[in-house]
Coordinates of C-alpha atoms (C1' of nucleotides) in Angstrom, one line a residue:
Chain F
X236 CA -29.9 0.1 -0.5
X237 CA -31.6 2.2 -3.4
X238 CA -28.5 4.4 -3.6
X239 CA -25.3 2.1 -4.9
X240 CA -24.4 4.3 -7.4
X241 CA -24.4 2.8 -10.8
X242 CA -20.8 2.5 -11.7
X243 CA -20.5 0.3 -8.8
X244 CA -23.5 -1.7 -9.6
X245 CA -22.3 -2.0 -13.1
X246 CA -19.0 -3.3 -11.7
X247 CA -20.8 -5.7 -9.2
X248 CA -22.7 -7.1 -12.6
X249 CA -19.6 -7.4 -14.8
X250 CA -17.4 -9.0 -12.2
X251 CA -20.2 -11.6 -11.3
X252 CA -20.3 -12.3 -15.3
X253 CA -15.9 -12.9 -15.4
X254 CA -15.9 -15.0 -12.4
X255 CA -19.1 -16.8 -13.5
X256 CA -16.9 -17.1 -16.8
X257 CA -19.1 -16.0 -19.3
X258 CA -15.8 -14.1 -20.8
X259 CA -13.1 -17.1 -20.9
X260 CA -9.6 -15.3 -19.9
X261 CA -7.8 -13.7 -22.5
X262 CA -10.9 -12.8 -24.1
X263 CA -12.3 -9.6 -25.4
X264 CA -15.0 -8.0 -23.0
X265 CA -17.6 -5.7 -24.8
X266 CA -17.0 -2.4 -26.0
X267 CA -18.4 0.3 -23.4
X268 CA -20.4 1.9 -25.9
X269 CA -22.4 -1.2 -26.3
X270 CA -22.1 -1.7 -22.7
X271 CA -23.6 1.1 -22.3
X272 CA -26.3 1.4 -24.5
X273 CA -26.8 -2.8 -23.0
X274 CA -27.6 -1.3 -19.4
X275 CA -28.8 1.9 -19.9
X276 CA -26.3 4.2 -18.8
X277 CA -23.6 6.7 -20.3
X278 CA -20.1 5.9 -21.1
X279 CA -17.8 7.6 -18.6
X280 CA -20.2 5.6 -16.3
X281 CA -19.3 2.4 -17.9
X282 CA -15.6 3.6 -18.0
X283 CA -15.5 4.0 -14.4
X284 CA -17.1 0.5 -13.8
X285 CA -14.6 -0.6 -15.5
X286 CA -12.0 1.3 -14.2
X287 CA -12.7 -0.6 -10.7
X288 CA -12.6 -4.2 -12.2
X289 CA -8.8 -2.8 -14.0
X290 CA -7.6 -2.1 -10.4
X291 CA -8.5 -5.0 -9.2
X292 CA -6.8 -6.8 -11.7
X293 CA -9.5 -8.4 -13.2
X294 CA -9.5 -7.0 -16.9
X295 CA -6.9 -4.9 -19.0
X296 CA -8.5 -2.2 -20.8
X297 CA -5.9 -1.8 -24.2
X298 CA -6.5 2.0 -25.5
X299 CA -7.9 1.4 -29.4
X300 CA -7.9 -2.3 -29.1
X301 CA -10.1 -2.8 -26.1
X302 CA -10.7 -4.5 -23.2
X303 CA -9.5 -7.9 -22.0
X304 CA -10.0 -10.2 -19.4
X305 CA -7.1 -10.7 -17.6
X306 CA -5.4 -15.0 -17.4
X307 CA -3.4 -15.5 -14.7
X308 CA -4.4 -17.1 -11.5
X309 CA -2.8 -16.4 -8.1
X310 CA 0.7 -17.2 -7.7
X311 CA 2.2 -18.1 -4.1
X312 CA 5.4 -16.4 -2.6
X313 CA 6.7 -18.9 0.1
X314 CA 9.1 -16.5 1.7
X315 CA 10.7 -19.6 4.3
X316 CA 10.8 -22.5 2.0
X317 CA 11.7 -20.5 -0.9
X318 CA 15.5 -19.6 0.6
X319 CA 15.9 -23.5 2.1
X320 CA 18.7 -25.1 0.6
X321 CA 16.8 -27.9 -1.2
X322 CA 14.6 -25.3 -3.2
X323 CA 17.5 -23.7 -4.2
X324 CA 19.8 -26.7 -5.6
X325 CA 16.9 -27.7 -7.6
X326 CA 17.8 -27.6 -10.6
X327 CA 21.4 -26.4 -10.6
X328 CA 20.3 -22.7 -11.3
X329 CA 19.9 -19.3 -8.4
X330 CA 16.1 -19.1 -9.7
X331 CA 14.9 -22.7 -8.0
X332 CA 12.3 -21.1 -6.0
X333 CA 10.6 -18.7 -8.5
X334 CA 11.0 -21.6 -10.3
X335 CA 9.0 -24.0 -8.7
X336 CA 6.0 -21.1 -7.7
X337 CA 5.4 -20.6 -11.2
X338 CA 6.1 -24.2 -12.4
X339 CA 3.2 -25.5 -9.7
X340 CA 0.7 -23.5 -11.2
X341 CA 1.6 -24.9 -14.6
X342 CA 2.7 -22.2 -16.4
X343 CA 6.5 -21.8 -18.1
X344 CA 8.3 -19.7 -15.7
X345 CA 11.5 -17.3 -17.4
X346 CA 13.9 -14.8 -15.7
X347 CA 15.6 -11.9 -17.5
X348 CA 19.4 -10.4 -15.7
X349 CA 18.3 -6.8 -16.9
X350 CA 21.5 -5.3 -14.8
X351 CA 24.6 -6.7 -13.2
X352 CA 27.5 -4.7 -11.6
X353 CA 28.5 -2.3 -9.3
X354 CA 26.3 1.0 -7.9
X355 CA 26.1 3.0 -5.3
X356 CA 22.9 1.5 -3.3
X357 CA 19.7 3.7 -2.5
X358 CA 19.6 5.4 0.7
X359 CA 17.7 2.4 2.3
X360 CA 19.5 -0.6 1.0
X361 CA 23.1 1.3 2.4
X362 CA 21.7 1.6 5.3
X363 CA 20.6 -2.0 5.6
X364 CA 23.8 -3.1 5.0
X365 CA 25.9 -0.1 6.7
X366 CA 27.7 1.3 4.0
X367 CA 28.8 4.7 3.6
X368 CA 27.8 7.1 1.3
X369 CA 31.2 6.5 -0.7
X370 CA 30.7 2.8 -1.0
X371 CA 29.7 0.6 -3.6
X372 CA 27.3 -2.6 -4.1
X373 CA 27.1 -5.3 -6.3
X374 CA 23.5 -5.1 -8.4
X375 CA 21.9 -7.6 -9.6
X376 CA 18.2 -6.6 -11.0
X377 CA 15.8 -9.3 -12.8
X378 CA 12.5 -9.6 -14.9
X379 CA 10.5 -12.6 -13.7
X380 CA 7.7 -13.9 -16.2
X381 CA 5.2 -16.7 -16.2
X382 CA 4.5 -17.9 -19.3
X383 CA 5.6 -14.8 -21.2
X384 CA 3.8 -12.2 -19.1
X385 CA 5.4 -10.5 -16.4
X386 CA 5.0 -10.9 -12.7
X387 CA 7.6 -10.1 -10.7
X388 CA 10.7 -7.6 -10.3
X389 CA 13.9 -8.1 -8.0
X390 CA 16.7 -6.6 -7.0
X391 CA 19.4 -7.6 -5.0
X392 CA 22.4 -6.1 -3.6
X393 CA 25.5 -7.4 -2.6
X394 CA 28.4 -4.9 -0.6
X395 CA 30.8 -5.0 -3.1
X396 CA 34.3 -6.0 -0.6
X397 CA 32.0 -8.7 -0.6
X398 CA 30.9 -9.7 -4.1
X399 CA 33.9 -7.9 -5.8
X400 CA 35.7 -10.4 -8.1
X401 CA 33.8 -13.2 -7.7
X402 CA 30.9 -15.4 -9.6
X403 CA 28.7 -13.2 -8.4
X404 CA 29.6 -10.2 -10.5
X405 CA 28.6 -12.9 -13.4
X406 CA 25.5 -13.3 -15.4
X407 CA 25.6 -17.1 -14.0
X408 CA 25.9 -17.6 -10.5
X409 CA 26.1 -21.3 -10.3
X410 CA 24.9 -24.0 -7.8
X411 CA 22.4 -23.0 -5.3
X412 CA 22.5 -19.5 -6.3
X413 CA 23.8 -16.0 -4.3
X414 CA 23.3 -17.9 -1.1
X415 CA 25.5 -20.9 -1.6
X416 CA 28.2 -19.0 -3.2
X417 CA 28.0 -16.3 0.0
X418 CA 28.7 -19.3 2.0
X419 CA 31.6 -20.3 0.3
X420 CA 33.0 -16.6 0.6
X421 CA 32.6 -16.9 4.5
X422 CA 29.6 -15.5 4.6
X423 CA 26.8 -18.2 5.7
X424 CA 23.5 -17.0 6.0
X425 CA 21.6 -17.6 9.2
X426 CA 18.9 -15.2 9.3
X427 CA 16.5 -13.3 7.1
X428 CA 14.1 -10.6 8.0
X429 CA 11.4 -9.0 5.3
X430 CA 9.7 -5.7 5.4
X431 CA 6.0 -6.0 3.5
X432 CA 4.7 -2.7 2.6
X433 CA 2.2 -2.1 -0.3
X434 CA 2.0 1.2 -2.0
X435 CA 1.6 2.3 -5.9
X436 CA 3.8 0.9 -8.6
X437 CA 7.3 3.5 -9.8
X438 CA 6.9 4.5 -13.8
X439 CA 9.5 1.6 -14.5
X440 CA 7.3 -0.7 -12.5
X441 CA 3.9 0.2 -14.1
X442 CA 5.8 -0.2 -17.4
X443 CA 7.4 -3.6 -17.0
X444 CA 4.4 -5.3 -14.7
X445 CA 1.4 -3.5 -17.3
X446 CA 0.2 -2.2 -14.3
X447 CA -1.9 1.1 -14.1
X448 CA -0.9 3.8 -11.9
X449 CA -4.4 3.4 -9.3
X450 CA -2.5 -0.9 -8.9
X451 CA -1.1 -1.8 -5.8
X452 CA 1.8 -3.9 -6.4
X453 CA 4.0 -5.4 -2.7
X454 CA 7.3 -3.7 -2.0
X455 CA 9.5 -7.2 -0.2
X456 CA 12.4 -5.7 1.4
X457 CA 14.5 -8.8 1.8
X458 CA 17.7 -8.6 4.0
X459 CA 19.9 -11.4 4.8
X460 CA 22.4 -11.8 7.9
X461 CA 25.3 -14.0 7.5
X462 CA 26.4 -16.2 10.9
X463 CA 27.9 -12.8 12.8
X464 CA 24.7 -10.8 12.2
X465 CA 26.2 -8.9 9.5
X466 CA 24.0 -7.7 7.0
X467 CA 25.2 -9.4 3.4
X468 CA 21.9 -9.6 0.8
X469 CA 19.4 -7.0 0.1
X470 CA 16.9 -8.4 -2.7
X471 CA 14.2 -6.0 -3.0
X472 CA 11.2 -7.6 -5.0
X473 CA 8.1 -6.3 -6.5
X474 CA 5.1 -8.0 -6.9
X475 CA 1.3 -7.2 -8.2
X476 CA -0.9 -7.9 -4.9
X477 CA -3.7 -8.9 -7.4
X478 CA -1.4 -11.6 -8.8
X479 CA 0.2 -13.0 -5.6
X480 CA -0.3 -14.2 -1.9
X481 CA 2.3 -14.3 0.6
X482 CA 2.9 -17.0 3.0
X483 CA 5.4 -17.1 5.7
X484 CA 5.9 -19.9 8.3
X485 CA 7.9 -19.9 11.2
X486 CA 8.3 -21.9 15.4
X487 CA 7.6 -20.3 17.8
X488 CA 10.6 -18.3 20.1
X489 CA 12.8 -18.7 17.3
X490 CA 15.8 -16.8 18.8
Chain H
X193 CA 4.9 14.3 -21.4
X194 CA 2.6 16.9 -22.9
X195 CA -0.4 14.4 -21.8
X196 CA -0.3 13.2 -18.0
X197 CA -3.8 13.8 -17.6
X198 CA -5.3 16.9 -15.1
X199 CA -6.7 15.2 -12.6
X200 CA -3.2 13.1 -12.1
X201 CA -1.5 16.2 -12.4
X202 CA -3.5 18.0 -9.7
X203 CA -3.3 15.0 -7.4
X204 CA 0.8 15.1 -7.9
X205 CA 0.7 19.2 -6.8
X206 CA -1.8 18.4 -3.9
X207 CA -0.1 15.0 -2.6
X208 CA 3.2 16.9 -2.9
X209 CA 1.4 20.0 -0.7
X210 CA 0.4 17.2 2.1
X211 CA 3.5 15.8 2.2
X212 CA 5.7 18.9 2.2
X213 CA 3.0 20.1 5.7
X214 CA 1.2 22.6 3.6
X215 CA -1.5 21.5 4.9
X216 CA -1.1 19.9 8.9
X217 CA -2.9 16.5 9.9
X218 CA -6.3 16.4 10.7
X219 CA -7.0 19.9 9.2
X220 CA -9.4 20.4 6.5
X221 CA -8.5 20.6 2.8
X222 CA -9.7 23.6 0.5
X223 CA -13.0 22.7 -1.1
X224 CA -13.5 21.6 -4.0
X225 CA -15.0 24.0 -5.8
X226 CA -12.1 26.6 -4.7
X227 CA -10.0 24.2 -5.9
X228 CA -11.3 23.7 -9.6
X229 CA -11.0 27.5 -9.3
X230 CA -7.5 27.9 -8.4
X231 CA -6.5 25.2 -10.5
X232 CA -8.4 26.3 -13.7
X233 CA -10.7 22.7 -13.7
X234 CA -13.8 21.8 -13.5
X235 CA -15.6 20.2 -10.6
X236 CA -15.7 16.3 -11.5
X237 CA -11.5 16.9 -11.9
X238 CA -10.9 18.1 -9.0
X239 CA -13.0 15.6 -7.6
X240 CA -11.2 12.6 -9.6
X241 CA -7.6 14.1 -8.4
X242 CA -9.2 13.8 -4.8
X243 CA -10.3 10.2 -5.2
X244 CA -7.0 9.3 -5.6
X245 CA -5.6 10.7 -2.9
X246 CA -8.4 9.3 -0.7
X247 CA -7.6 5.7 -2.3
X248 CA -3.8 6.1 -0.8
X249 CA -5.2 7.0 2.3
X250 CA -3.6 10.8 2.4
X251 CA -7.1 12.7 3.1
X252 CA -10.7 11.5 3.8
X253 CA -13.6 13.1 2.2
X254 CA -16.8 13.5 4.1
X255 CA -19.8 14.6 2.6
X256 CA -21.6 17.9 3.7
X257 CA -17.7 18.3 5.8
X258 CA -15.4 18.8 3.4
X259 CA -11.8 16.7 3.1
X260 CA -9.7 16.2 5.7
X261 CA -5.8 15.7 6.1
X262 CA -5.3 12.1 7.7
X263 CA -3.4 12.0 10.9
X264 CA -2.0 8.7 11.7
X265 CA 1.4 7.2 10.5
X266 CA 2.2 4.0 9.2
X267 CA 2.5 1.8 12.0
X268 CA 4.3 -1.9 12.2
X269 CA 3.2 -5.4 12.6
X270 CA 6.3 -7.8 13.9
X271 CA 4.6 -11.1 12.9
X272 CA 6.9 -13.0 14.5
X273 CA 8.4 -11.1 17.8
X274 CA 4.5 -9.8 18.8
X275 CA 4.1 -14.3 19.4
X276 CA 7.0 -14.8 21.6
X277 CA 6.3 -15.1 25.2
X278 CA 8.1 -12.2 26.6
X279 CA 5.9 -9.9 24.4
X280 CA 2.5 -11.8 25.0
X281 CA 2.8 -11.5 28.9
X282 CA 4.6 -7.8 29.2
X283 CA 1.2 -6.5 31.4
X284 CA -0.9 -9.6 31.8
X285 CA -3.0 -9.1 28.7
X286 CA -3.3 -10.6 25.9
X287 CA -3.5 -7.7 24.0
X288 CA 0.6 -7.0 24.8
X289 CA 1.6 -7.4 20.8
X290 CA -0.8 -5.1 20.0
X291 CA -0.3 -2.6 22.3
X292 CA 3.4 -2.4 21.8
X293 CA 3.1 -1.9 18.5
X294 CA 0.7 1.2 18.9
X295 CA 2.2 2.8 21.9
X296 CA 5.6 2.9 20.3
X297 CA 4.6 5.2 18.2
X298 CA 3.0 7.3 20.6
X299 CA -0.9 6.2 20.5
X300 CA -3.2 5.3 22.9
X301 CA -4.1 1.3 21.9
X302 CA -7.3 0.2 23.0
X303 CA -9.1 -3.5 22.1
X304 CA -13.2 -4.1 22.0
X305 CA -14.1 -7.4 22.0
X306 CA -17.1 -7.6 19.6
X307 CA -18.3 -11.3 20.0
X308 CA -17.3 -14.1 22.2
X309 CA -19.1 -17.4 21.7
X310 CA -19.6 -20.6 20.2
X311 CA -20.2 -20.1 16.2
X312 CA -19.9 -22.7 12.9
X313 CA -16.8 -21.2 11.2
X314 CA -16.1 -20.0 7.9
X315 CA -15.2 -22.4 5.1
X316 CA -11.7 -21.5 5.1
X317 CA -11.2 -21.2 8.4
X318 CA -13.2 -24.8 9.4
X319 CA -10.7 -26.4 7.2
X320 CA -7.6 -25.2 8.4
X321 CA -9.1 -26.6 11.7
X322 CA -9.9 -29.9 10.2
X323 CA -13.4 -29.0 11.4
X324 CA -16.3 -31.0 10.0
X325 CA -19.6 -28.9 8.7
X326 CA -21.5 -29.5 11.8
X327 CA -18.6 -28.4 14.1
X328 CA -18.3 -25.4 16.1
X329 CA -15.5 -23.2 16.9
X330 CA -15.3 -20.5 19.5
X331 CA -15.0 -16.8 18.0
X332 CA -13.0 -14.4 19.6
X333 CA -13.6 -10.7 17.4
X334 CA -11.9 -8.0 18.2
X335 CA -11.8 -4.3 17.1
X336 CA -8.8 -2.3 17.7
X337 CA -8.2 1.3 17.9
X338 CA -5.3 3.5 18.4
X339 CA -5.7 6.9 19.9
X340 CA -9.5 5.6 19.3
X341 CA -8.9 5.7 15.5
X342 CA -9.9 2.3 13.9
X343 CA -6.8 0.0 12.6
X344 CA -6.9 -3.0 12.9
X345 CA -9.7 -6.0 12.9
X346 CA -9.3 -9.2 14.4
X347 CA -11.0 -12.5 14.7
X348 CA -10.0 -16.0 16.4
X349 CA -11.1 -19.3 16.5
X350 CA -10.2 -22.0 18.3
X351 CA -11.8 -25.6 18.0
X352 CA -14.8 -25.3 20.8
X353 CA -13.7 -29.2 21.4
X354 CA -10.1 -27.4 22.9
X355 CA -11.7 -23.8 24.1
X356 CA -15.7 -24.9 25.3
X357 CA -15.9 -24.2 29.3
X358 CA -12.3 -22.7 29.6
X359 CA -11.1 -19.3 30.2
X360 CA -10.8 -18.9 26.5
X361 CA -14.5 -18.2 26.5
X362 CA -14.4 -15.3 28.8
X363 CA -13.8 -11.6 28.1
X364 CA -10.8 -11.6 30.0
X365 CA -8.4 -14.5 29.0
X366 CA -5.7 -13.7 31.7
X367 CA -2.2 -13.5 31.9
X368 CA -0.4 -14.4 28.8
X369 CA -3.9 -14.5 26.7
X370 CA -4.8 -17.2 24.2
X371 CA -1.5 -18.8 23.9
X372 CA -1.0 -19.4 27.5
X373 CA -4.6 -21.0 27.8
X374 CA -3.5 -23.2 25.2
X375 CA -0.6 -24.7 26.5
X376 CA -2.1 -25.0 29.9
X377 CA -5.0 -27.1 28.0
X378 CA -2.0 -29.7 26.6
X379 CA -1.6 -27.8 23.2
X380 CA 1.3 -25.4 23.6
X381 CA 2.1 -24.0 20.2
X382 CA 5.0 -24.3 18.4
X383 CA 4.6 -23.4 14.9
X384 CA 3.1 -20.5 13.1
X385 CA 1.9 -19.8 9.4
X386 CA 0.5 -16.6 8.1
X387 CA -0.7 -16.0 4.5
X388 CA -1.0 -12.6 3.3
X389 CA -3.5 -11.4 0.9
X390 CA -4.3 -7.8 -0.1
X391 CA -8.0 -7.4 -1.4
X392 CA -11.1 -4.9 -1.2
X393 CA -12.6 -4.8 2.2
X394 CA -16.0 -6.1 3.0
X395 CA -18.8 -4.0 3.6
X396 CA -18.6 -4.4 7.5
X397 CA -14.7 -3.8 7.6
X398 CA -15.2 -0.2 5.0
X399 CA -17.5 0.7 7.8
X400 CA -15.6 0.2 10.9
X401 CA -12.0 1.3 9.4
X402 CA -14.0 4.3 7.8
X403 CA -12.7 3.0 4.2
X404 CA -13.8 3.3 0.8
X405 CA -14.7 0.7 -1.5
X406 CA -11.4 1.4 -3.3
X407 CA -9.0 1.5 -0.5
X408 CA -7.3 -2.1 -0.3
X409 CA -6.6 -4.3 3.6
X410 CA -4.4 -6.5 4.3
X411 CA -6.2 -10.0 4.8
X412 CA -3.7 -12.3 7.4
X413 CA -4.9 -15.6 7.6
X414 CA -2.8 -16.9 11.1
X415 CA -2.5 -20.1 12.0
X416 CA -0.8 -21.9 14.8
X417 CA -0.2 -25.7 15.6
X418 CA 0.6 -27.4 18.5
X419 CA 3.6 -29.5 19.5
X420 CA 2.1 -32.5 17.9
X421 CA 1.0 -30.7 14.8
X422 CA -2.4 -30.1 15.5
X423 CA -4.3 -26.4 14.2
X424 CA -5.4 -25.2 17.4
X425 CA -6.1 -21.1 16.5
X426 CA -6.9 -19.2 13.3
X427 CA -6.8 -15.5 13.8
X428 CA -7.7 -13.4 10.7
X429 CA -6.2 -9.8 10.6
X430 CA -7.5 -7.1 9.1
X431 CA -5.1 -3.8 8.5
X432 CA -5.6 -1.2 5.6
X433 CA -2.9 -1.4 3.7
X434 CA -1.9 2.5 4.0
X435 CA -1.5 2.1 7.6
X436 CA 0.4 -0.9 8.3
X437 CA 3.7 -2.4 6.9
X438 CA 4.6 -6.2 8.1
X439 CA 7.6 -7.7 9.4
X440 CA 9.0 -10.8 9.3
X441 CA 12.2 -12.8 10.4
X442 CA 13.0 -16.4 10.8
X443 CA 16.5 -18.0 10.9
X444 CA 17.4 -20.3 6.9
X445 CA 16.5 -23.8 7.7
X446 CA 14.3 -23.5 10.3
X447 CA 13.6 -27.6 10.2
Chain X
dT41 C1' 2.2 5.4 -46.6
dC42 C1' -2.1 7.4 -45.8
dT43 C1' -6.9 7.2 -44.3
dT44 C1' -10.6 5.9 -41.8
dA45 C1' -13.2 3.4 -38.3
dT46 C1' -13.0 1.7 -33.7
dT47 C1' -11.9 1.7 -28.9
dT48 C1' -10.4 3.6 -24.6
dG49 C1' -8.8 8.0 -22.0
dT50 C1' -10.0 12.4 -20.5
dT51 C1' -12.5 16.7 -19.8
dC52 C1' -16.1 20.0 -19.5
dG53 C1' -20.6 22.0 -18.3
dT54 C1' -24.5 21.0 -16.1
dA55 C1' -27.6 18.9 -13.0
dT56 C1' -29.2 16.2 -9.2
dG57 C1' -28.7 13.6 -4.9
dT58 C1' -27.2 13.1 -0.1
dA59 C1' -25.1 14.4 4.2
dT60 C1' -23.7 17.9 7.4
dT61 C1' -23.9 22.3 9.7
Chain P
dG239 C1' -35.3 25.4 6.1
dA240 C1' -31.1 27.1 4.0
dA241 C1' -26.3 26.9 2.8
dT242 C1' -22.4 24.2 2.1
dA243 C1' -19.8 20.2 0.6
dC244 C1' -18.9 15.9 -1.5
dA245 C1' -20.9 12.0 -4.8
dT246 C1' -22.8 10.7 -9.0
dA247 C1' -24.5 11.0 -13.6
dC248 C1' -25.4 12.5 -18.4
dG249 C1' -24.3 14.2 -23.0
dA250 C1' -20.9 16.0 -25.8
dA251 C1' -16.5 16.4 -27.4
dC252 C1' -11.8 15.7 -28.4
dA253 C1' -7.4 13.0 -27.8
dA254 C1' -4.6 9.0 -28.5
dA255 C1' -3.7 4.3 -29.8
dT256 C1' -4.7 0.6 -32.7
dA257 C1' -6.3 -2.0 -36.7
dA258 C1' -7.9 -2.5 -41.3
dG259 C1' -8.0 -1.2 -45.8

DNA sequence: TCTTATTTGTTCGTATGTATT
DNA sequence: GAATACATACGAACAAATAAG
């Protein structure tokens, strides 16, 4: 193929060089002026190379600092074994299983409560767990980091004749988490289904995840039926597809 | 706000002008030099602005053409009902998830099988087989269209120790498909794992999906066992990520 | 605090290439 | 072959963010 246009050859080059790790992670990749004047070819063109290798999450270009090559690896969501009882008592604390994805990979996993309390629910999350337009849900909305940099963004709702007055309207929710305390209000859950869509981070998400606006980031719409089918647990979660995979595991005929 | 940049700005007014019907499916965009006329830009802008709506999927640009509106809708993938039996065996093919999932939308499905044979699988793929390097695996690849657009790509393999001289090597796999040939061979499966990875597609899969090199696909690497644990299948999936959203569901302990 | 140099982000005008009609 | 349409590239310039003095 003479024609692969030069951007995209330039990108093919530089990628080759990060994964090859010629630029250690964390490090500071080389200005696109000198890249440019290095393979013969004009700015804009090396700012478009590098625009695809910033999609792809493989560098962070910092305006007036520069650009850098991004650290962390890839980070596994197991959506089954992450809601089974035994990840979840781990260590006393709700976040047991974000705990343990991050902790496996070696890095120092952290969770920031940004908002707790009640809200009317968006149009989808009501509907998921049919309430009206008058009623309210309990909110519970997290930062998730690994080793200081941020990865991960959830959400969950609660109906509040539910979660009204109880631990989980706290910042702590104790033992095992949401699930175990659900079951102690009657509310057992048996059944889980997840809706995986990817589309372009929200201006909050771009913000809190560094992402740029052309990043894809998964959209996890969690829902969680207690032992009569009743819908009790939204937890919508946002995750960088660059950062994570997603594994799911289930027998056959489940019924 | 004074700087959201022009091309961003101009993909905001023309996504919002797709989405509000301006402009109906499969009809043809104004050019772009009308465009950087109308809109007060140059060329290159309005041909940034249009890159990123061709990234989310919205239009298609086709040179010497002109850019079209896309038609299709986001369709759904129910990982786990599309393997239970009833679903498998509605019209004697095994191409019943598939097809339900298309003609519930109101498509026509339709599934060519690309390659049928004996083959040395891929590294990844061997492994989750426990096949050794000089092993072979049957291939099953499959393209799959609805209303003969392109949507989804799949490939299977089964160990060629299970699937050589069987019914599994033939076009037509019969009632029931893969999984039925399997458990009449003494493996009936009873487990499933899927991982899900969203990356850049591969030369081969930009051609037959009709992507671009920045458009993202679902990768789902499918795996079932048998009762006795064994690997028996891989199937890898390949969906563009604007046109498919997966579902999942599996009861809390599943054992 | 202010200034200046550096770095990335964006835009234009212009030109050329390639595919389609 | 000619006209049209999208794809790519260059050089120049300015904007915005950062760092260093």
């Amino acid at each position: 193929m003479t024609s692969r246009s030069q951007y995209r050859q330039l990108a093919d080059t530089l990628r080759a060089a990060i994964v090859r790790g010629d630029y250690p992670p964390g490090s500071q990749l080389t200005s696109e002026p000198e890249l440019a004047e290095q393979y013969g070819v004009s700015r804009p063109t090396v700012n478009r190379a590098l625009a695809i290798l910033s999609n792809e999450g493989l560098v962070r270009p910092e305006r007036g600092r520069g650009t850098f090559i991004h650290e962390l690896p890839v980070m596994a969501r197991a959506a089954v074994q992450r809601y089974a009882r035994p990840e979840r008592e781990a260590d006393g604390q709700a976040r047991g299983a974000f705990d343990g994805e991050v902790r496996r990979l070696g890095f120092e996993p952290r969770s920031e409560l940004i908002e707790v309390g009640p809200v009317v629910a968006p149009g989808d999350v009501a509907e998921a767990l049919h309430l009206g337009a008058e009623d309210v849900a309990l909110i519970r909305k997290r930062h998730m980091y690994a080793s200081d940099v941020p990865v991960q963004l959830a959400t969950s709702y609660v109906p509040w004749t539910i979660a009204g007055g109880t631990r989980l309207t706290e910042a702590d929710t104790g033992p095992g988490g949401t699930y175990s305390r659900l079951a102690e209000l009657g509310h057992p859950v048996a059944r889980f289904t997840e809706r995986v869509t990817v589309r372009t981070p929200s201006p909050e998400e771009e913000d809190f995840l560094r992402l740029t606006e052309e990043q894809k980031v998964f959209s996890i719409f969690h829902l969680a039926f207690d032992q009569d089918g009743r819908p009790v647990e939204v937890t919508v979660h946002t995750l960088p597809t660059h950062q994570w995979v997603l594994d799911y595991a289930w027998p056959i005929d489940p019924s």
